[in-house]
């Protein structure tokens, strides 16, 4: 599968408790790792054993080198990553609150030439089974979604927050997997289940993720809810991104939607055990064992994974 | 003068408004620069034209190199900076809120051998006019304060927050210049003016700084208040540290306390015009012109500075 979108260099710090403004807070722990929604989803898929290629752009700076090395080390194909030698990579500082499990992300887009679709990337998209994308570099996302649609490739859009031109992209999307915030911004309805129907008007499958409250989706007109699995939460940074990776994995297996959602939720929960968006992402065996234990359904561990 | 204490590598980001927890916030601007209370006070003094030497410790990492280069570029003597080749330097991430002018600092002590007093540092302390110190590396601070006291060198303690052994240090201190938070922790009195008398029991001159509310001090048993000067605030990171630099400058001039406080407040106010703890620190001419304009007292610009 291929992913097109954001990649980022994250510096993540853990605090005992979220401070009131104007404070000085000593970090309990900190780490640096690659991040960004699509890049993190691809790392998830790579750890699950899926062959992945990433399309995105970085600057010629240290952060860009670190992002690239880190993704390559995970086995993500980065040969078509675009490097703007004079540009600056996207970066983020994340403060994770040990008490609530919530995190605040402060990010900087970085000044770099946006990713542009080349013949080579379009060919790889056409040869893939699934394209996961976000819409930060909108023109590239639109071109990629068109290439995917022409070739009959399944498209999954990760919607974190509503952007000005998102609506133009929707007719090209098969699976819309969005945050609670996106759902609220798009529909004006604060409750994820109530947002499903207006969201589903775009024509594909729609899922709304809401952190510890789990996720909701529509199946044949019925609302289905997948609760979040309980783990000892250290940091929820990247859990939504990892969910997208697990979701795509489920699509590649052609599992029914409830199984896709359960699997994606398990991936996200396991990630929350570690500091940073990627460190604690689990492999396939661990995820399936976790699912069997949590759901009491032994069939998870006896699954034959075809890809 | 010499300073002994913290130095840090700061990454500073500006946000429109402090977010609620669990948000993703795009930075309006960001920068990296050296920071840390004593290091920033010394940069202030160096820009004011004072010869300064810094005693502290860094790791052999990139942050340590950046801290050293940055201080050396400001003209601060770093020949006795101690580098722990295997160690990690102190770092901080600062989020500055453009709407309120407040900032949140998340910092990481870094794992490095603490600074230890050598014969060479003790000699330089004995030859100085003023020693500014904090008490993060407590043993070094105590030894330095003793060396200063024996040699009759004026000592200034920057108290940011109360630490377990601060009380042991106080008999060796001539000027205690502390944050509102320190004053509250020490005395249990939330209002800075009410904290002055109990704080003054240690025997020297005491000043409590309280950001936009200005600072308070005791002069011959009377409370004096210096309001903060008004500027277009971008970021208040480091304003307290810069205040300490200005305060030491006033001591070196042997100015009366009210002039010391006015000058230090002007230094702090001018700093707030820029993002980061050090970028906007003003030189002497600019500070004196600002003071003359703000106070209406032309004598500030006609001062003959002796050091």
Coordinates of C-alpha atoms in Angstrom, one line a residue:
Chain A
X1 CA 0.0 0.0 0.0
X2 CA 1.1 3.6 -0.4
X3 CA 0.6 6.7 1.8
X4 CA 0.8 10.3 0.8
X5 CA 0.9 13.0 3.4
X6 CA 2.6 14.5 6.4
X7 CA 5.8 13.3 8.0
X8 CA 7.3 15.1 11.0
X9 CA 10.2 15.0 13.5
X10 CA 8.6 14.9 17.0
X11 CA 10.2 15.8 20.3
X12 CA 8.0 14.4 23.0
X13 CA 8.1 15.2 26.7
X14 CA 6.1 13.6 29.6
X15 CA 4.8 15.7 32.5
X16 CA 3.2 14.5 35.7
X17 CA 0.3 16.9 35.1
X18 CA -0.7 19.5 32.6
X19 CA 0.5 22.9 34.1
X20 CA -1.4 26.1 34.5
X21 CA -0.1 28.8 32.2
X22 CA 3.1 30.6 33.1
X23 CA 4.8 27.7 34.8
X24 CA 8.1 25.9 34.6
X25 CA 7.7 22.2 34.5
X26 CA 10.4 19.6 34.6
X27 CA 9.9 16.7 32.2
X28 CA 9.7 13.2 33.6
X29 CA 11.0 11.7 30.4
X30 CA 11.5 12.7 26.8
X31 CA 12.3 11.2 23.4
X32 CA 12.6 12.1 19.8
X33 CA 11.1 10.1 16.9
X34 CA 9.5 10.4 13.5
X35 CA 5.8 11.3 13.5
X36 CA 3.1 12.7 11.3
X37 CA -0.3 11.0 10.6
X38 CA 0.4 9.2 7.3
X39 CA 4.1 8.4 8.2
X40 CA 3.0 6.9 11.5
X41 CA 0.2 4.9 9.9
X42 CA 2.8 3.5 7.4
X43 CA 5.2 2.5 10.3
X44 CA 2.3 0.7 11.8
X45 CA 1.6 -1.2 8.6
X46 CA 5.3 -2.0 8.2
X47 CA 5.5 -3.5 11.7
X48 CA 2.4 -5.5 10.8
X49 CA 4.3 -6.9 7.9
X50 CA 2.8 -4.9 5.0
X51 CA 4.9 -3.6 2.1
X52 CA 4.6 0.2 2.2
X53 CA 5.8 3.2 0.2
X54 CA 5.7 6.8 1.5
X55 CA 5.1 9.9 -0.6
X56 CA 5.8 13.2 1.1
X57 CA 8.3 16.0 1.4
X58 CA 11.0 17.0 3.8
X59 CA 13.6 19.8 4.0
X60 CA 17.3 19.3 3.6
X61 CA 17.8 19.8 7.3
X62 CA 18.7 17.5 10.2
X63 CA 15.0 16.8 10.9
X64 CA 14.5 15.7 7.3
X65 CA 17.5 13.4 7.5
X66 CA 16.2 11.9 10.8
X67 CA 12.7 11.4 9.4
X68 CA 14.0 9.6 6.4
X69 CA 16.5 7.4 8.3
X70 CA 13.8 6.5 10.8
X71 CA 11.2 5.5 8.1
X72 CA 13.8 3.6 6.1
X73 CA 14.8 1.7 9.3
X74 CA 11.2 0.7 9.7
X75 CA 11.2 -0.8 6.2
X76 CA 9.1 1.9 4.7
X77 CA 10.1 2.6 1.1
X78 CA 11.2 6.2 0.9
X79 CA 12.7 6.3 -2.5
X80 CA 10.1 8.7 -3.8
X81 CA 10.3 11.0 -0.7
X82 CA 11.0 14.5 -2.1
X83 CA 13.7 16.5 -0.4
X84 CA 13.8 20.3 -0.8
X85 CA 17.5 21.0 -0.1
X86 CA 16.8 24.6 1.0
X87 CA 13.6 23.7 2.8
X88 CA 12.7 23.1 6.4
X89 CA 11.0 19.9 7.6
X90 CA 7.8 19.7 9.6
X91 CA 8.5 19.4 13.3
X92 CA 6.4 19.0 16.4
X93 CA 6.8 19.3 20.2
X94 CA 4.5 17.1 22.1
X95 CA 3.7 17.3 25.8
X96 CA 2.1 14.2 27.2
X97 CA 0.2 14.3 30.5
X98 CA 0.7 11.2 32.5
X99 CA -2.3 11.8 34.7
X100 CA -4.9 12.2 32.0
X101 CA -3.2 10.4 29.1
X102 CA -3.9 13.4 26.9
X103 CA -1.3 15.2 24.9
X104 CA -0.8 18.6 23.4
X105 CA 0.9 18.9 20.1
X106 CA 2.6 22.1 19.0
X107 CA 3.7 21.8 15.4
X108 CA 5.4 23.8 12.7
X109 CA 4.6 23.2 9.1
X110 CA 8.1 23.9 7.9
X111 CA 9.0 25.9 4.8
X112 CA 9.6 23.5 2.0
X113 CA 8.3 22.9 -1.5
X114 CA 5.1 20.8 -1.3
X115 CA 5.1 17.3 -2.6
X116 CA 4.1 17.1 -6.2
X117 CA 2.9 14.0 -8.0
X118 CA 5.4 12.6 -10.6
X119 CA 4.8 9.9 -13.2
X120 CA 6.7 7.4 -11.0
X121 CA 4.5 8.1 -7.9
X122 CA 1.3 7.9 -10.0
X123 CA 2.5 4.5 -11.3
X124 CA 3.1 3.2 -7.8
X125 CA -0.3 4.4 -6.7
X126 CA -2.0 2.7 -9.6
X127 CA -0.2 -0.6 -8.7
X128 CA -1.2 -0.4 -5.0
X129 CA -4.2 -1.9 -3.3
X130 CA -4.8 1.0 -0.9
X131 CA -3.8 4.7 -0.9
X132 CA -3.9 6.4 2.5
X133 CA -3.8 10.2 2.4
X134 CA -4.2 13.4 4.3
X135 CA -4.9 16.8 2.7
X136 CA -2.2 19.1 4.0
X137 CA -0.5 19.3 0.6
X138 CA -3.9 19.6 -1.1
X139 CA -2.9 19.6 -4.8
X140 CA -0.8 16.5 -4.4
X141 CA -3.6 14.8 -2.5
X142 CA -6.2 15.5 -5.1
X143 CA -3.9 14.3 -8.0
X144 CA -3.1 11.2 -6.1
X145 CA -6.7 10.4 -5.2
X146 CA -7.6 10.9 -8.9
X147 CA -4.8 8.5 -10.0
X148 CA -6.0 6.0 -7.4
X149 CA -9.7 6.2 -8.5
X150 CA -8.8 5.8 -12.2
X151 CA -6.9 2.6 -11.3
X152 CA -9.5 1.3 -9.0
X153 CA -7.3 1.6 -5.9
X154 CA -9.1 1.9 -2.6
X155 CA -8.6 5.4 -1.0
X156 CA -8.7 6.2 2.7
X157 CA -8.7 9.8 3.9
X158 CA -7.3 10.7 7.3
X159 CA -9.2 13.8 8.3
X160 CA -7.7 15.4 11.4
X161 CA -9.2 18.8 11.1
X162 CA -11.4 20.3 8.3
X163 CA -9.4 22.2 5.7
X164 CA -10.8 24.7 3.2
X165 CA -10.7 22.3 0.2
X166 CA -11.4 19.0 1.9
X167 CA -14.9 18.8 0.2
X168 CA -13.3 18.6 -3.3
X169 CA -11.5 15.5 -2.3
X170 CA -14.4 13.5 -0.9
X171 CA -15.9 12.2 -4.2
X172 CA -12.6 10.4 -4.7
X173 CA -12.6 8.8 -1.3
X174 CA -13.8 5.2 -0.4
X175 CA -13.1 5.3 3.4
X176 CA -13.3 8.5 5.4
X177 CA -11.7 7.9 8.8
X178 CA -11.9 11.2 10.8
X179 CA -11.3 12.6 14.2
X180 CA -14.1 13.7 16.4
X181 CA -12.9 17.3 15.8
X182 CA -13.3 16.9 12.0
X183 CA -16.7 15.4 12.4
X184 CA -17.8 18.3 14.6
X185 CA -16.4 20.9 12.2
X186 CA -18.0 19.3 9.2
X187 CA -21.5 18.5 10.6
X188 CA -21.8 20.9 13.6
X189 CA -22.8 17.9 15.7
X190 CA -20.7 17.4 18.8
X191 CA -21.6 13.7 19.3
X192 CA -19.7 11.4 17.0
X193 CA -22.7 9.0 16.4
X194 CA -24.9 11.9 15.4
X195 CA -22.3 13.1 12.9
X196 CA -22.1 9.8 11.1
X197 CA -25.2 10.2 8.9
X198 CA -24.4 13.7 7.5
X199 CA -20.8 12.5 7.0
X200 CA -21.9 9.4 5.1
X201 CA -23.6 11.6 2.6
X202 CA -20.3 11.7 0.7
X203 CA -20.9 8.1 -0.4
X204 CA -18.3 5.9 1.2
X205 CA -17.7 4.2 4.5
X206 CA -17.3 6.7 7.4
X207 CA -15.7 6.2 10.8
X208 CA -15.2 8.8 13.6
X209 CA -12.5 8.2 16.2
X210 CA -12.8 9.7 19.6
X211 CA -9.9 8.6 21.7
X212 CA -10.7 6.8 24.9
X213 CA -14.4 6.8 23.9
X214 CA -13.7 4.5 21.1
X215 CA -14.9 4.9 17.5
X216 CA -18.2 4.8 15.6
X217 CA -19.0 3.8 12.1
X218 CA -22.1 3.1 9.9
X219 CA -22.7 -0.4 8.6
X220 CA -25.8 -0.8 6.4
X221 CA -27.3 2.3 7.9
X222 CA -26.8 1.1 11.5
X223 CA -24.4 2.9 13.9
X224 CA -21.8 0.5 15.3
X225 CA -19.5 1.4 18.2
X226 CA -16.1 -0.1 19.0
X227 CA -15.0 0.8 22.5
X228 CA -11.3 1.6 23.1
X229 CA -9.3 -1.3 24.7
X230 CA -8.0 -0.6 28.2
X231 CA -4.2 -0.4 28.6
X232 CA -1.9 1.4 31.0
X233 CA -1.7 4.6 29.1
X234 CA 1.6 6.5 29.0
X235 CA 1.0 8.7 26.0
X236 CA -1.8 8.9 23.4
X237 CA 0.3 10.8 20.8
X238 CA -0.2 9.1 17.5
X239 CA -2.9 6.7 18.6
X240 CA -5.2 8.1 15.9
X241 CA -2.5 7.7 13.2
X242 CA -1.9 4.1 14.3
X243 CA -5.6 3.5 14.2
X244 CA -5.5 4.4 10.5
X245 CA -2.6 2.0 9.9
X246 CA -4.6 -0.8 11.6
X247 CA -7.7 0.2 9.6
X248 CA -5.8 -0.1 6.3
X249 CA -4.5 -3.5 7.4
X250 CA -8.0 -4.7 8.0
X251 CA -9.0 -3.4 4.5
X252 CA -6.1 -5.3 3.0
X253 CA -7.4 -8.5 4.7
X254 CA -10.9 -7.8 3.3
X255 CA -12.2 -8.2 6.9
X256 CA -15.8 -7.1 7.7
X257 CA -16.0 -3.6 9.1
X258 CA -16.5 -4.6 12.8
X259 CA -13.2 -6.7 12.6
X260 CA -11.4 -3.8 10.9
X261 CA -12.5 -1.4 13.7
X262 CA -11.6 -3.9 16.5
X263 CA -8.1 -4.5 15.0
X264 CA -7.5 -0.8 14.4
X265 CA -8.5 -0.1 18.0
X266 CA -6.2 -2.7 19.3
X267 CA -3.3 -1.2 17.4
X268 CA -4.1 2.2 18.8
X269 CA -4.4 0.9 22.4
X270 CA -1.0 -0.9 22.3
X271 CA 0.7 2.3 21.0
X272 CA -0.5 4.2 24.1
X273 CA 1.8 2.1 26.3
X274 CA 4.9 4.0 25.2
X275 CA 6.1 7.6 25.0
X276 CA 6.0 9.1 21.5
X277 CA 3.9 8.4 18.4
X278 CA 5.7 5.3 17.2
X279 CA 7.9 3.7 19.8
X280 CA 5.3 1.2 21.2
X281 CA 3.5 0.3 17.9
X282 CA 3.1 -3.5 18.1
X283 CA 3.7 -6.2 15.5
X284 CA 1.1 -8.5 14.1
X285 CA 1.5 -11.4 16.6
X286 CA 1.3 -9.2 19.6
X287 CA -1.7 -7.4 18.3
X288 CA -3.6 -10.6 17.5
X289 CA -2.7 -12.1 20.9
X290 CA -3.9 -8.9 22.6
X291 CA -7.2 -9.0 20.6
X292 CA -7.8 -12.7 21.5
X293 CA -7.2 -12.0 25.2
X294 CA -9.3 -8.7 25.3
X295 CA -12.2 -10.0 23.2
X296 CA -12.1 -13.6 24.5
X297 CA -12.3 -14.6 20.8
X298 CA -9.6 -17.1 20.2
X299 CA -10.1 -16.9 16.4
X300 CA -8.0 -13.8 16.3
X301 CA -4.8 -15.8 17.0
X302 CA -5.7 -18.5 14.5
X303 CA -6.2 -16.0 11.6
X304 CA -4.3 -16.7 8.5
X305 CA -3.0 -13.4 7.3
X306 CA -2.9 -13.3 3.5
X307 CA -0.7 -10.2 3.1
Chain B
X1 CA 31.5 39.6 37.2
X2 CA 31.0 35.8 37.3
X3 CA 28.0 33.6 37.1
X4 CA 27.5 30.1 38.2
X5 CA 24.4 28.1 37.4
X6 CA 22.2 26.8 34.7
X7 CA 22.6 27.0 31.0
X8 CA 20.2 25.5 28.5
X9 CA 19.3 25.1 24.9
X10 CA 15.8 26.5 24.3
X11 CA 13.4 25.8 21.5
X12 CA 10.7 28.4 21.6
X13 CA 7.4 28.4 19.8
X14 CA 4.7 31.2 19.6
X15 CA 1.0 30.3 19.7
X16 CA -2.0 32.6 19.2
X17 CA -3.6 31.4 22.4
X18 CA -2.8 28.7 25.0
X19 CA -4.7 25.6 23.9
X20 CA -7.1 23.4 26.0
X21 CA -5.5 20.0 26.6
X22 CA -5.5 17.3 23.9
X23 CA -5.2 19.9 21.0
X24 CA -3.0 20.2 18.0
X25 CA -1.7 23.8 17.6
X26 CA 0.2 25.2 14.7
X27 CA 3.1 27.5 15.8
X28 CA 3.0 31.1 14.5
X29 CA 6.8 31.3 14.8
X30 CA 9.6 29.4 16.4
X31 CA 13.3 29.9 17.2
X32 CA 16.2 28.2 19.0
X33 CA 18.6 30.0 21.3
X34 CA 20.6 29.6 24.5
X35 CA 18.8 30.0 27.7
X36 CA 18.9 29.3 31.4
X37 CA 18.6 31.8 34.2
X38 CA 22.3 32.5 34.9
X39 CA 23.5 32.2 31.3
X40 CA 20.8 34.6 30.2
X41 CA 21.7 37.1 32.9
X42 CA 25.3 37.0 31.7
X43 CA 24.3 37.6 28.1
X44 CA 22.4 40.6 29.4
X45 CA 25.5 41.9 31.2
X46 CA 27.7 41.2 28.2
X47 CA 25.4 43.2 25.9
X48 CA 25.5 46.0 28.5
X49 CA 29.3 46.0 28.1
X50 CA 30.3 44.1 31.3
X51 CA 33.1 41.5 31.2
X52 CA 31.6 38.2 32.3
X53 CA 32.7 34.6 32.9
X54 CA 30.3 31.7 33.1
X55 CA 30.7 28.6 35.2
X56 CA 28.4 25.7 34.5
X57 CA 28.3 22.3 32.9
X58 CA 27.0 21.0 29.5
X59 CA 27.1 17.6 27.9
X60 CA 29.1 16.6 24.9
X61 CA 26.0 16.7 22.7
X62 CA 24.8 19.1 20.0
X63 CA 22.9 21.2 22.5
X64 CA 26.1 21.6 24.6
X65 CA 28.0 22.8 21.5
X66 CA 25.2 25.2 20.6
X67 CA 25.1 26.6 24.2
X68 CA 28.8 27.2 24.2
X69 CA 29.0 28.7 20.7
X70 CA 26.1 31.0 21.5
X71 CA 27.6 32.3 24.8
X72 CA 31.0 32.7 23.3
X73 CA 29.5 34.7 20.4
X74 CA 28.0 37.1 23.0
X75 CA 31.4 37.6 24.5
X76 CA 30.8 35.6 27.7
X77 CA 34.0 33.9 28.8
X78 CA 33.3 30.1 28.7
X79 CA 36.9 28.8 29.2
X80 CA 35.9 27.2 32.5
X81 CA 32.6 25.7 31.2
X82 CA 32.8 22.0 32.1
X83 CA 31.9 19.6 29.4
X84 CA 30.9 16.0 30.2
X85 CA 31.6 14.2 27.0
X86 CA 29.1 11.4 27.7
X87 CA 26.6 13.7 29.3
X88 CA 23.4 15.3 28.1
X89 CA 22.8 19.1 28.2
X90 CA 19.9 20.8 29.8
X91 CA 17.1 21.6 27.3
X92 CA 13.8 23.4 27.3
X93 CA 10.8 23.8 25.1
X94 CA 9.0 27.0 25.6
X95 CA 5.5 27.8 24.4
X96 CA 4.8 31.5 24.4
X97 CA 1.2 32.7 24.3
X98 CA 0.8 35.9 22.2
X99 CA -2.5 36.8 23.6
X100 CA -1.5 36.9 27.3
X101 CA 2.3 37.3 27.0
X102 CA 2.7 34.3 29.4
X103 CA 4.9 31.3 28.6
X104 CA 5.1 27.7 29.7
X105 CA 8.5 26.2 30.0
X106 CA 9.0 22.4 29.8
X107 CA 12.6 21.6 30.7
X108 CA 14.8 18.6 31.0
X109 CA 17.7 18.7 33.5
X110 CA 19.9 16.5 31.3
X111 CA 22.1 13.7 32.6
X112 CA 25.6 15.2 33.0
X113 CA 28.2 15.4 35.8
X114 CA 27.4 18.5 37.9
X115 CA 29.7 21.5 37.8
X116 CA 32.4 21.2 40.5
X117 CA 34.5 24.1 41.8
X118 CA 38.1 24.0 40.7
X119 CA 41.0 26.1 42.0
X120 CA 40.8 28.2 38.8
X121 CA 37.1 28.9 39.2
X122 CA 37.6 29.8 42.9
X123 CA 40.4 32.2 41.9
X124 CA 38.2 33.9 39.3
X125 CA 35.4 34.2 41.8
X126 CA 37.7 35.8 44.4
X127 CA 38.9 38.3 41.7
X128 CA 35.3 39.3 40.7
X129 CA 33.1 42.1 41.9
X130 CA 29.9 40.1 41.9
X131 CA 28.9 36.5 41.8
X132 CA 25.5 35.6 40.5
X133 CA 24.3 32.1 41.2
X134 CA 21.4 29.7 41.3
X135 CA 21.2 26.5 43.4
X136 CA 20.4 23.7 40.9
X137 CA 24.0 22.2 41.3
X138 CA 23.8 22.8 45.0
X139 CA 27.3 21.7 46.1
X140 CA 29.0 23.9 43.5
X141 CA 26.8 26.9 44.5
X142 CA 27.6 26.5 48.2
X143 CA 31.4 26.2 47.5
X144 CA 31.3 29.2 45.2
X145 CA 29.3 31.3 47.6
X146 CA 31.8 30.5 50.4
X147 CA 34.7 31.4 48.1
X148 CA 33.0 34.7 47.3
X149 CA 32.2 35.5 50.9
X150 CA 35.8 34.9 52.0
X151 CA 37.1 37.2 49.3
X152 CA 34.5 39.9 50.0
X153 CA 32.7 39.4 46.7
X154 CA 29.1 40.5 46.5
X155 CA 26.8 37.5 46.0
X156 CA 23.4 37.5 44.3
X157 CA 21.1 34.5 44.4
X158 CA 18.5 33.9 41.7
X159 CA 15.8 32.0 43.4
X160 CA 13.3 30.6 40.9
X161 CA 11.7 27.9 43.0
X162 CA 12.5 26.8 46.5
X163 CA 14.8 23.8 46.6
X164 CA 15.5 21.5 49.6
X165 CA 18.8 23.0 50.6
X166 CA 18.3 26.7 49.6
X167 CA 18.3 27.7 53.3
X168 CA 21.9 26.6 53.8
X169 CA 23.0 29.0 51.1
X170 CA 21.3 32.1 52.4
X171 CA 23.8 33.2 55.1
X172 CA 26.3 33.5 52.3
X173 CA 24.1 35.7 50.1
X174 CA 24.1 39.6 49.9
X175 CA 21.2 40.0 47.5
X176 CA 18.3 37.6 47.2
X177 CA 16.3 38.3 44.0
X178 CA 13.5 35.8 43.8
X179 CA 10.4 35.0 41.9
X180 CA 6.9 35.4 43.3
X181 CA 6.7 31.6 43.4
X182 CA 9.9 31.3 45.5
X183 CA 8.6 34.0 47.9
X184 CA 5.3 32.2 48.2
X185 CA 6.9 28.8 48.8
X186 CA 9.3 30.3 51.4
X187 CA 6.9 32.4 53.4
X188 CA 3.5 31.0 52.6
X189 CA 2.3 34.5 51.8
X190 CA 0.8 34.9 48.3
X191 CA 1.3 38.6 48.0
X192 CA 4.9 39.7 47.2
X193 CA 5.0 42.8 49.5
X194 CA 3.8 40.7 52.5
X195 CA 6.6 38.2 51.8
X196 CA 9.4 40.8 51.9
X197 CA 9.8 41.0 55.7
X198 CA 10.0 37.3 56.4
X199 CA 12.4 36.9 53.4
X200 CA 14.5 39.8 54.7
X201 CA 15.2 37.9 57.9
X202 CA 18.1 36.2 56.1
X203 CA 20.0 39.4 56.5
X204 CA 20.7 40.9 53.0
X205 CA 18.7 42.9 50.4
X206 CA 15.6 41.1 49.1
X207 CA 13.6 41.7 46.0
X208 CA 10.6 39.8 44.7
X209 CA 9.8 39.9 41.0
X210 CA 6.3 39.4 39.8
X211 CA 6.2 39.8 36.0
X212 CA 3.8 42.3 34.7
X213 CA 3.0 43.5 38.3
X214 CA 6.6 44.7 38.6
X215 CA 8.9 44.0 41.6
X216 CA 9.0 44.8 45.3
X217 CA 12.0 45.4 47.6
X218 CA 12.7 46.6 51.1
X219 CA 14.8 49.7 51.6
X220 CA 15.5 50.7 55.2
X221 CA 12.4 48.8 56.3
X222 CA 10.1 50.4 53.8
X223 CA 8.5 48.5 50.9
X224 CA 9.3 49.9 47.5
X225 CA 7.5 49.0 44.3
X226 CA 8.9 49.3 40.8
X227 CA 6.1 48.8 38.2
X228 CA 6.9 46.9 35.0
X229 CA 7.4 49.1 32.0
X230 CA 4.9 48.8 29.2
X231 CA 6.1 47.4 25.9
X232 CA 4.4 45.4 23.1
X233 CA 4.9 42.0 24.6
X234 CA 5.7 39.1 22.2
X235 CA 7.2 36.7 24.8
X236 CA 8.1 37.0 28.4
X237 CA 10.5 34.0 28.4
X238 CA 13.7 35.0 30.2
X239 CA 12.4 38.3 31.5
X240 CA 13.2 37.3 35.0
X241 CA 16.7 36.2 34.1
X242 CA 17.3 39.5 32.2
X243 CA 16.1 41.3 35.3
X244 CA 18.9 39.6 37.3
X245 CA 21.4 40.8 34.7
X246 CA 20.2 44.3 35.0
X247 CA 20.2 44.1 38.7
X248 CA 23.8 43.0 38.8
X249 CA 24.7 45.8 36.4
X250 CA 23.1 48.3 38.8
X251 CA 25.1 46.8 41.7
X252 CA 28.3 47.2 39.7
X253 CA 27.5 50.9 39.2
X254 CA 26.9 51.2 43.0
X255 CA 23.5 52.8 42.2
X256 CA 20.9 53.3 44.9
X257 CA 18.4 50.4 45.1
X258 CA 15.5 52.2 43.4
X259 CA 17.7 53.0 40.4
X260 CA 18.9 49.4 40.3
X261 CA 15.3 48.2 40.2
X262 CA 14.2 50.6 37.5
X263 CA 17.2 49.7 35.4
X264 CA 16.6 45.9 35.8
X265 CA 12.9 46.4 35.0
X266 CA 13.8 48.3 31.8
X267 CA 16.1 45.5 30.8
X268 CA 13.4 42.9 31.4
X269 CA 10.7 44.9 29.5
X270 CA 12.9 45.4 26.4
X271 CA 13.5 41.6 26.3
X272 CA 9.8 40.9 26.1
X273 CA 9.7 42.5 22.6
X274 CA 11.2 39.4 21.0
X275 CA 10.6 35.7 20.8
X276 CA 13.0 33.6 23.0
X277 CA 14.9 34.3 26.2
X278 CA 17.8 36.3 24.7
X279 CA 17.1 37.6 21.2
X280 CA 15.7 41.0 22.2
X281 CA 18.0 41.8 25.1
X282 CA 19.0 45.4 24.6
X283 CA 22.4 47.1 24.8
X284 CA 23.2 49.9 27.3
X285 CA 22.4 52.9 25.1
X286 CA 19.0 51.6 24.1
X287 CA 18.2 50.7 27.7
X288 CA 19.2 54.2 29.0
X289 CA 17.2 56.0 26.3
X290 CA 14.2 53.8 27.0
X291 CA 14.5 54.6 30.7
X292 CA 14.8 58.4 30.1
X293 CA 11.7 58.3 27.8
X294 CA 9.6 56.1 30.1
X295 CA 10.5 57.9 33.4
X296 CA 10.8 61.4 32.0
X297 CA 14.1 61.6 33.8
X298 CA 16.7 62.8 31.3
X299 CA 19.5 62.0 33.7
X300 CA 19.4 58.4 32.6
X301 CA 20.9 59.3 29.2
X302 CA 23.6 61.5 30.7
X303 CA 24.9 58.8 33.1
X304 CA 28.6 58.1 32.9
X305 CA 28.9 54.4 33.2
X306 CA 32.1 53.5 35.0
X307 CA 32.2 49.8 34.2

